Structures are given as C-alpha cells and as structure tokens.
Short mmCIF file of C-alpha atoms in Angstrom, two decimals:
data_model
loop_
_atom_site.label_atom_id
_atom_site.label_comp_id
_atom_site.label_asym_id
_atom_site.label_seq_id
_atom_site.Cartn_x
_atom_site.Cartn_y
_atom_site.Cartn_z
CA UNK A 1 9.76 -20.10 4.12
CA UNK A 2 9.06 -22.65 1.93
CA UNK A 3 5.74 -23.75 0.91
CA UNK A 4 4.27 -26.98 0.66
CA UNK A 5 1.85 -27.52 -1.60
CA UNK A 6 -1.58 -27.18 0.00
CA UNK A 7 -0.62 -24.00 1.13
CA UNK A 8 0.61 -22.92 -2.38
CA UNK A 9 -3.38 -24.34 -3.26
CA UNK A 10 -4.74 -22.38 -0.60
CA UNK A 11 -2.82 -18.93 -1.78
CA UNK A 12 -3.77 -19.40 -4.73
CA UNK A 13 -7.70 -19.80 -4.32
CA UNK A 14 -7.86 -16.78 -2.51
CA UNK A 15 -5.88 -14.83 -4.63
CA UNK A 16 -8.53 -15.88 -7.38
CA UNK A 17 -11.24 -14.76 -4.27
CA UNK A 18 -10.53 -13.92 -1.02
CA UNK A 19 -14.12 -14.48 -0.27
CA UNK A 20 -14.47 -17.91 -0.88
CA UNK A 21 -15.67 -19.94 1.93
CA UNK A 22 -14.21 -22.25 3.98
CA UNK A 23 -16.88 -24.59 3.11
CA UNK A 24 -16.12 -24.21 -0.85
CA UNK A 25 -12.44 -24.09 -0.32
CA UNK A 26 -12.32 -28.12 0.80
CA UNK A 27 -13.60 -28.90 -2.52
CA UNK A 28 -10.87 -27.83 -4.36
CA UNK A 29 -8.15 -28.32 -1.84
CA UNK A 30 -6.53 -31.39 -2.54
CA UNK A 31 -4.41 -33.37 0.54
CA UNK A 32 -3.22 -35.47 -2.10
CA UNK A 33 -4.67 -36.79 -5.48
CA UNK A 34 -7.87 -37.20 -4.75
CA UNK A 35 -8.17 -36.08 -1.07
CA UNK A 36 -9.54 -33.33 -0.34
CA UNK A 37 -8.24 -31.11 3.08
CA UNK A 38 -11.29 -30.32 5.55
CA UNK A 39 -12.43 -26.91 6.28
CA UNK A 40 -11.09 -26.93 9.48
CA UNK A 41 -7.80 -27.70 7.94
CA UNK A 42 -8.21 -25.37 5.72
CA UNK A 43 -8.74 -22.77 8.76
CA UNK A 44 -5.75 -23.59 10.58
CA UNK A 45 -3.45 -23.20 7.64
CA UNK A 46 -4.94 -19.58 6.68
CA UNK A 47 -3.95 -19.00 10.17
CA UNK A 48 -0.83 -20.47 10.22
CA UNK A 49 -0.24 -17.92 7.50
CA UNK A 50 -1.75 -14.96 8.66
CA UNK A 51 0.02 -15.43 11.89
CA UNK A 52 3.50 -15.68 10.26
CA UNK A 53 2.42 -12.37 8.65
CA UNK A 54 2.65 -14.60 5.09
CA UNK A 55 -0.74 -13.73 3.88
CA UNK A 56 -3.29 -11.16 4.67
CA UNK A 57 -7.02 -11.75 3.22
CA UNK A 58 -8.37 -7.87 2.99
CA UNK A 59 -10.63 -5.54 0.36
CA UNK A 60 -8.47 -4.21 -2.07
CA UNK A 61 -9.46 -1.05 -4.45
CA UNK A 62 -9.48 -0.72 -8.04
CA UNK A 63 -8.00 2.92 -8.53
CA UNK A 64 -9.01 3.17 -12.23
CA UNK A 65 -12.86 2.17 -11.04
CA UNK A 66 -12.64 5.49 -8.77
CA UNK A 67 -10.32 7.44 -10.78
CA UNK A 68 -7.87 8.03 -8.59
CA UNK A 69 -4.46 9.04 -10.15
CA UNK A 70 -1.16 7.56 -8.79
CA UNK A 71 2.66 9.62 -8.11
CA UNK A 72 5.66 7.87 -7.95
CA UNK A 73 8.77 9.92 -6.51
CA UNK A 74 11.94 8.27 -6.77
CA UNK A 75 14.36 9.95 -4.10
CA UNK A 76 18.20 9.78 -3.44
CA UNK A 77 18.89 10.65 0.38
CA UNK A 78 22.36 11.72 1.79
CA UNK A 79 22.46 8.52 3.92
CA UNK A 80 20.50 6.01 5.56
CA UNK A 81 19.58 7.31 8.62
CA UNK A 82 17.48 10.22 6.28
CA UNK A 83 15.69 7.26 4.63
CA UNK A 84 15.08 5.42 8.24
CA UNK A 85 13.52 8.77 9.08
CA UNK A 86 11.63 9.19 5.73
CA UNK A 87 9.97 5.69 5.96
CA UNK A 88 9.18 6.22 9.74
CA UNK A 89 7.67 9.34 8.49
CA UNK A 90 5.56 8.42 5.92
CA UNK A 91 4.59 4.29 6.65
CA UNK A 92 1.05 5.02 7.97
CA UNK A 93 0.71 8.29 5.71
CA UNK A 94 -2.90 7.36 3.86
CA UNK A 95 -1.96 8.49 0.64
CA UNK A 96 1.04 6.52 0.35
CA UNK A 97 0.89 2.83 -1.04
CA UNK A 98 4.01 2.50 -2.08
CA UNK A 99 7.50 2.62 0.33
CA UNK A 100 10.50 0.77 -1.40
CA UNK A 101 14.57 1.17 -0.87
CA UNK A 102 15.58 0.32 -4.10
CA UNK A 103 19.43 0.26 -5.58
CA UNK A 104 20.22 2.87 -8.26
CA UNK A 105 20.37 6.52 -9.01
CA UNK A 106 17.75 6.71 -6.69
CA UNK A 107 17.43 4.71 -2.75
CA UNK A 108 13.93 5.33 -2.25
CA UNK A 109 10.81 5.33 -4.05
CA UNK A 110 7.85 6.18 -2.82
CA UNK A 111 3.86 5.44 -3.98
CA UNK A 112 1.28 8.32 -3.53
CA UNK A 113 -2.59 8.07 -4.45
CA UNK A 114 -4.70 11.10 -4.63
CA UNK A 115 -8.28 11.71 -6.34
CA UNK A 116 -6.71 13.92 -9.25
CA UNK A 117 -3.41 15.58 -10.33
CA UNK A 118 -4.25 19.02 -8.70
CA UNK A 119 -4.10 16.99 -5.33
CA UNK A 120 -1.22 15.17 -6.02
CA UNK A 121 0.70 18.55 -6.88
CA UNK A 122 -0.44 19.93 -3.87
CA UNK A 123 0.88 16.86 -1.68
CA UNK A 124 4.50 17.52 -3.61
CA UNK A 125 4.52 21.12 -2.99
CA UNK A 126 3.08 20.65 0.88
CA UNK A 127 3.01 17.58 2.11
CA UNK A 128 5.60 15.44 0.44
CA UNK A 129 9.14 14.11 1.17
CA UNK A 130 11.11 16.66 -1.39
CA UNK A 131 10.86 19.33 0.84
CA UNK A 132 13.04 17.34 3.66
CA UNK A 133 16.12 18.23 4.87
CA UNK A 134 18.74 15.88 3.01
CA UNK A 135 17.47 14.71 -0.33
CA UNK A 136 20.42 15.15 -2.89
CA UNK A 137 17.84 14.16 -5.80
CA UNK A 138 14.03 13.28 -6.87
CA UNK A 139 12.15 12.19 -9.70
CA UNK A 140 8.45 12.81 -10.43
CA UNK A 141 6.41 10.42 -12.52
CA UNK A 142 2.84 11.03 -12.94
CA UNK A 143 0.76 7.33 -13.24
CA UNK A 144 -2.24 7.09 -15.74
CA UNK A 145 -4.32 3.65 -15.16
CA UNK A 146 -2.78 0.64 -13.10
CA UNK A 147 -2.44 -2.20 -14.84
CA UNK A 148 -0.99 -4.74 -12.16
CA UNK A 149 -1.60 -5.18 -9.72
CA UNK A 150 -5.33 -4.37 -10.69
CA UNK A 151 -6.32 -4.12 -6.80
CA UNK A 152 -4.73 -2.14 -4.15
CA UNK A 153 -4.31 -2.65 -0.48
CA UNK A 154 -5.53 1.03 0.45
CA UNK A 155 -6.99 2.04 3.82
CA UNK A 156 -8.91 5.09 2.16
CA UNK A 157 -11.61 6.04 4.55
CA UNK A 158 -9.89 5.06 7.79
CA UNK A 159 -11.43 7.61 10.76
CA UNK A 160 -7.74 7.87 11.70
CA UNK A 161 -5.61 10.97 10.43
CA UNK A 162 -2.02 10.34 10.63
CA UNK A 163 -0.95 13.64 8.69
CA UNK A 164 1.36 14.86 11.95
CA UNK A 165 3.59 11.65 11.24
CA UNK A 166 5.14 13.51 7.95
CA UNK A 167 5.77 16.87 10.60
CA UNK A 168 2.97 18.78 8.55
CA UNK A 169 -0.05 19.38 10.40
CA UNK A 170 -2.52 19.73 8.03
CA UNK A 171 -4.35 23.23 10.62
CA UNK A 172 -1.08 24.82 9.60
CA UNK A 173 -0.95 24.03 5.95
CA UNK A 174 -1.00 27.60 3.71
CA UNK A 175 -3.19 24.81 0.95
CA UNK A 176 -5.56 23.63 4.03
CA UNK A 177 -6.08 26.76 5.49
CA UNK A 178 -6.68 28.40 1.80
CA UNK A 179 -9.01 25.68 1.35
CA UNK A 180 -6.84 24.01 -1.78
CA UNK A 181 -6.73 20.77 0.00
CA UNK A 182 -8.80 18.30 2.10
CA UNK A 183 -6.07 16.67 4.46
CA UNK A 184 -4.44 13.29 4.15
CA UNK A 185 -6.88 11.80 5.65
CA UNK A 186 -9.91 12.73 3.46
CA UNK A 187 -10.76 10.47 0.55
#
C-alpha cells in the first residue's frame, strides 16, 4: 500500500503519542499547506487504517522500566511444515513477542520475555520449542536492556492462559508442580 501523505502525518503523530486527541490531531494535520484535515477526517483515516490491519493504536511496555529480561532462540527446523506447526504453536503463547522466519543458518527465530533469567531457563528447559520433535539446530541469546524499539506490544496480564497451545499443560509441568514456575500466563 502506498501512503499518501496525510496518512504518513497521521502515523507519524501517533507514533510520537498514541494518545493524542482527535481534537489536537487537526491542528497539526495539514490537507495541504496551510489546511488543516478535520477531526472527523482525521477519524475516518485512523480507521481506514486500522481496518486494513495497517496500524494498531495500543499500550506498549517498557521492559527495562519492569525489568523484565528478553531470550531470543534462533531455530533451524527439518522443513516447513515443522515451522507452520511451531508458529501455530506458539503465536498466542504470552511470553513470546517475537515470531520471525528468517533466511540463514537458522529459519526461525523466536522472541521470549520473562521477569528474570531463572524463568527464562525454565521456559527453555520446559516450555520452549527446542524440545520439539524436528529441530536440526538452536541458538540461545540471552538480551540485557532493549534499546529499540523502546516499547513493546505485550499482552502481559491478559486473564486468558494459552499455555496448552505449545502441548505443555502447565498442571503437568515437573517446574509447576515443584513450584519453580508460575505458568505462561502469570506476569
């Protein structure tokens, strides 16, 4: 899609703050030169975008605020189908913020948030994708602060577990049960 360039304007205010108002948005929206779009305008071209799944306004998290420590594991699977099944596994997982094919060594990476290392060692060892049935290959690389992006999209304290997507129910877990670990879906 290309964009014109009130839409470009409009991105790019509420990247700066995606809680400005509608109201304060027409003031520095400009139609042209020196005219400026109207807030309903405005409106109908955030949905315009929203609807065409192009933009999403939403609260994003600063990890290094709550000192949360990131995991990337870069994976090579036997073939696609294992990756298909992998992503389909893992999408709605709520540690995961991070789900990329990428071209390489590797043909998957994968993003995982937890509150300190000892949780994200226990999500490798019990929860994670390297224990799956054909992964040739992975890579473990511990994150210190973010730098960019500075804010993450992260549904933290959803009331919605979706631990059974990965096949490891979290009532069966040796860590759960032994009280090592909280469950996916506790932040």
């Amino acid at each position: 899609m290309q964009f014109d360039n009130v839409d470009k304007q409009i991105i790019n205010a509420l990247y700066q703050s995606g809680r400005e108002s509608l109201t304060s948005l027409k003031d520095i929206i400009f139609k042209k030169d020196d005219e400026t779009m109207s807030h309903t305008g405005i409106a109908k071209r955030i949905t315009k975008l929203e609807d065409k799944d192009i933009l999403k306004v939403q609260g994003n998290i600063n990890i290094n605020e709550i000192n949360y420590k990131t995991l990337f594991i870069l994976m090579e699977w036997s073939n696609y189908e294992e990756i298909k099944s992998i992503v389909s596994s893992y999408s709605e997982c709520p540690r995961v913020f991070l789900l990329a094919q990428v071209t390489g060594q590797y043909n998957l990476i994968m993003g995982v948030l937890g509150q300190s290392l000892d949780v994200l060692h226990r999500y490798v060892n019990h929860c994670g994708p390297t224990n799956k049935k054909g992964l040739l290959h992975s890579a473990l690389i511990f994150g210190s602060d973010f730098i960019r992006p500075k804010y993450l999209p992260l549904n933290l304290f959803s009331n919605e577990s979706n631990e059974h997507n990965c096949g490891n129910i979290c009532v069966d877990c040796e860590a759960y049960l032994d009280g090592k670990c909280d469950g996916c879906g506790n932040f």
